Amino acid sequence: MFYVLRHTQTGEIAAYIQKNNYDLDYYGAKQWDDKSMAEQEKDAFLSAIGHDDPDLWQVLPVNESRLKIFNVKLKNDPTRKLCLDPEGNMTVHSVQDA
């Protein structure tokens, strides 16, 4: 089980540019292996990626296949925002669409 951050009002899944196993940059969902670590690091992480509303983000458990789908939907593109509704349906929006 992994843990991600989901905005309670918009459904956005927190994502950022990170390093893969080959030390290459990629844009994907931020994940933690441990719920307590996610809760502990949440505020600092959100601040670092420009979000000033940590109380509106919840730690959400996801399985590995769902996490992989999140990253496929984001397409390694920082202009894309992935949203997850309460029923688990995903939508992707480009920041350029706004």
CSV table of C-alpha atoms in Angstrom, one decimal:
chain,number,residue,atom,x,y,z
A,1,MET,CA,0.0,0.0,0.0
A,2,PHE,CA,1.2,3.5,-0.8
A,3,TYR,CA,-0.1,6.9,0.3
A,4,VAL,CA,-0.7,10.0,-1.7
A,5,LEU,CA,-2.2,13.5,-1.0
A,6,ARG,CA,-5.6,14.4,-2.4
A,7,HIS,CA,-7.2,17.8,-2.2
A,8,THR,CA,-10.5,17.5,-0.4
A,9,GLN,CA,-12.3,20.1,-2.6
A,10,THR,CA,-10.7,19.7,-6.0
A,11,GLY,CA,-9.7,16.1,-5.9
A,12,GLU,CA,-6.2,17.0,-7.2
A,13,ILE,CA,-3.5,14.4,-6.5
A,14,ALA,CA,-0.3,16.1,-5.4
A,15,ALA,CA,2.5,15.6,-8.0
A,16,TYR,CA,6.0,17.0,-8.5
A,17,ILE,CA,9.2,16.5,-10.4
A,18,GLN,CA,11.2,13.7,-8.8
A,19,LYS,CA,14.0,11.2,-9.6
A,20,ASN,CA,13.4,7.7,-10.8
A,21,ASN,CA,15.6,4.6,-10.0
A,22,TYR,CA,17.9,5.7,-12.9
A,23,ASP,CA,18.4,9.2,-11.4
A,24,LEU,CA,16.3,10.7,-14.2
A,25,ASP,CA,13.7,13.5,-13.6
A,26,TYR,CA,10.1,12.7,-14.0
A,27,TYR,CA,6.8,14.3,-13.1
A,28,GLY,CA,4.6,12.0,-11.1
A,29,ALA,CA,2.4,11.6,-8.0
A,30,LYS,CA,4.2,12.0,-4.7
A,31,GLN,CA,3.9,8.8,-2.7
A,32,TRP,CA,4.9,7.5,0.6
A,33,ASP,CA,5.2,3.9,1.9
A,34,ASP,CA,4.1,4.8,5.4
A,35,LYS,CA,1.0,6.7,6.4
A,36,SER,CA,2.6,8.3,9.4
A,37,MET,CA,5.5,9.5,7.3
A,38,ALA,CA,3.0,11.0,4.8
A,39,GLU,CA,1.2,12.8,7.6
A,40,GLN,CA,4.5,14.0,9.1
A,41,GLU,CA,5.9,15.4,5.8
A,42,LYS,CA,2.6,16.7,4.3
A,43,ASP,CA,2.9,20.3,5.3
A,44,ALA,CA,6.5,20.8,4.3
A,45,PHE,CA,6.0,19.0,1.0
A,46,LEU,CA,2.9,21.0,0.0
A,47,SER,CA,4.7,24.2,0.9
A,48,ALA,CA,7.7,23.2,-1.2
A,49,ILE,CA,5.4,22.7,-4.3
A,50,GLY,CA,3.6,26.0,-3.8
A,51,HIS,CA,0.4,24.9,-1.9
A,52,ASP,CA,-0.5,27.0,1.2
A,53,ASP,CA,-3.6,25.1,2.2
A,54,PRO,CA,-2.3,21.8,3.9
A,55,ASP,CA,-5.5,21.4,5.9
A,56,LEU,CA,-7.4,20.8,2.7
A,57,TRP,CA,-5.2,17.9,1.7
A,58,GLN,CA,-5.9,14.3,3.0
A,59,VAL,CA,-3.6,11.3,3.0
A,60,LEU,CA,-5.1,8.7,0.8
A,61,PRO,CA,-4.1,5.0,0.6
A,62,VAL,CA,-3.7,3.6,-3.0
A,63,ASN,CA,-2.4,0.3,-4.3
A,64,GLU,CA,0.6,0.1,-6.6
A,65,SER,CA,-1.3,-0.4,-9.8
A,66,ARG,CA,-3.5,2.7,-9.1
A,67,LEU,CA,-0.3,4.7,-8.4
A,68,LYS,CA,1.2,3.6,-11.7
A,69,ILE,CA,-2.0,4.7,-13.5
A,70,PHE,CA,-1.8,8.1,-11.8
A,71,ASN,CA,1.7,8.5,-13.3
A,72,VAL,CA,0.7,7.3,-16.7
A,73,LYS,CA,-2.2,9.8,-16.7
A,74,LEU,CA,0.2,12.6,-15.8
A,75,LYS,CA,2.4,11.7,-18.8
A,76,ASN,CA,5.6,13.2,-17.2
A,77,ASP,CA,4.1,16.6,-18.0
A,78,PRO,CA,4.0,19.3,-15.2
A,79,THR,CA,1.2,21.1,-16.9
A,80,ARG,CA,-1.1,18.2,-16.2
A,81,LYS,CA,-3.2,18.0,-13.0
A,82,LEU,CA,-4.8,14.7,-12.0
A,83,CYS,CA,-8.0,14.8,-10.1
A,84,LEU,CA,-9.7,11.9,-8.3
A,85,ASP,CA,-13.4,12.2,-7.4
A,86,PRO,CA,-14.9,10.6,-4.2
A,87,GLU,CA,-16.0,7.6,-6.3
A,88,GLY,CA,-12.4,7.0,-7.6
A,89,ASN,CA,-12.9,8.4,-11.1
A,90,MET,CA,-9.9,10.1,-12.6
A,91,THR,CA,-9.8,13.2,-14.8
A,92,VAL,CA,-6.8,15.1,-16.1
A,93,HIS,CA,-6.6,18.8,-16.8
A,94,SER,CA,-3.9,20.8,-18.4
A,95,VAL,CA,-2.9,24.0,-16.5
A,96,GLN,CA,-2.9,25.6,-19.9
A,97,ASP,CA,-6.7,24.8,-20.2
A,98,ALA,CA,-7.4,27.1,-17.2
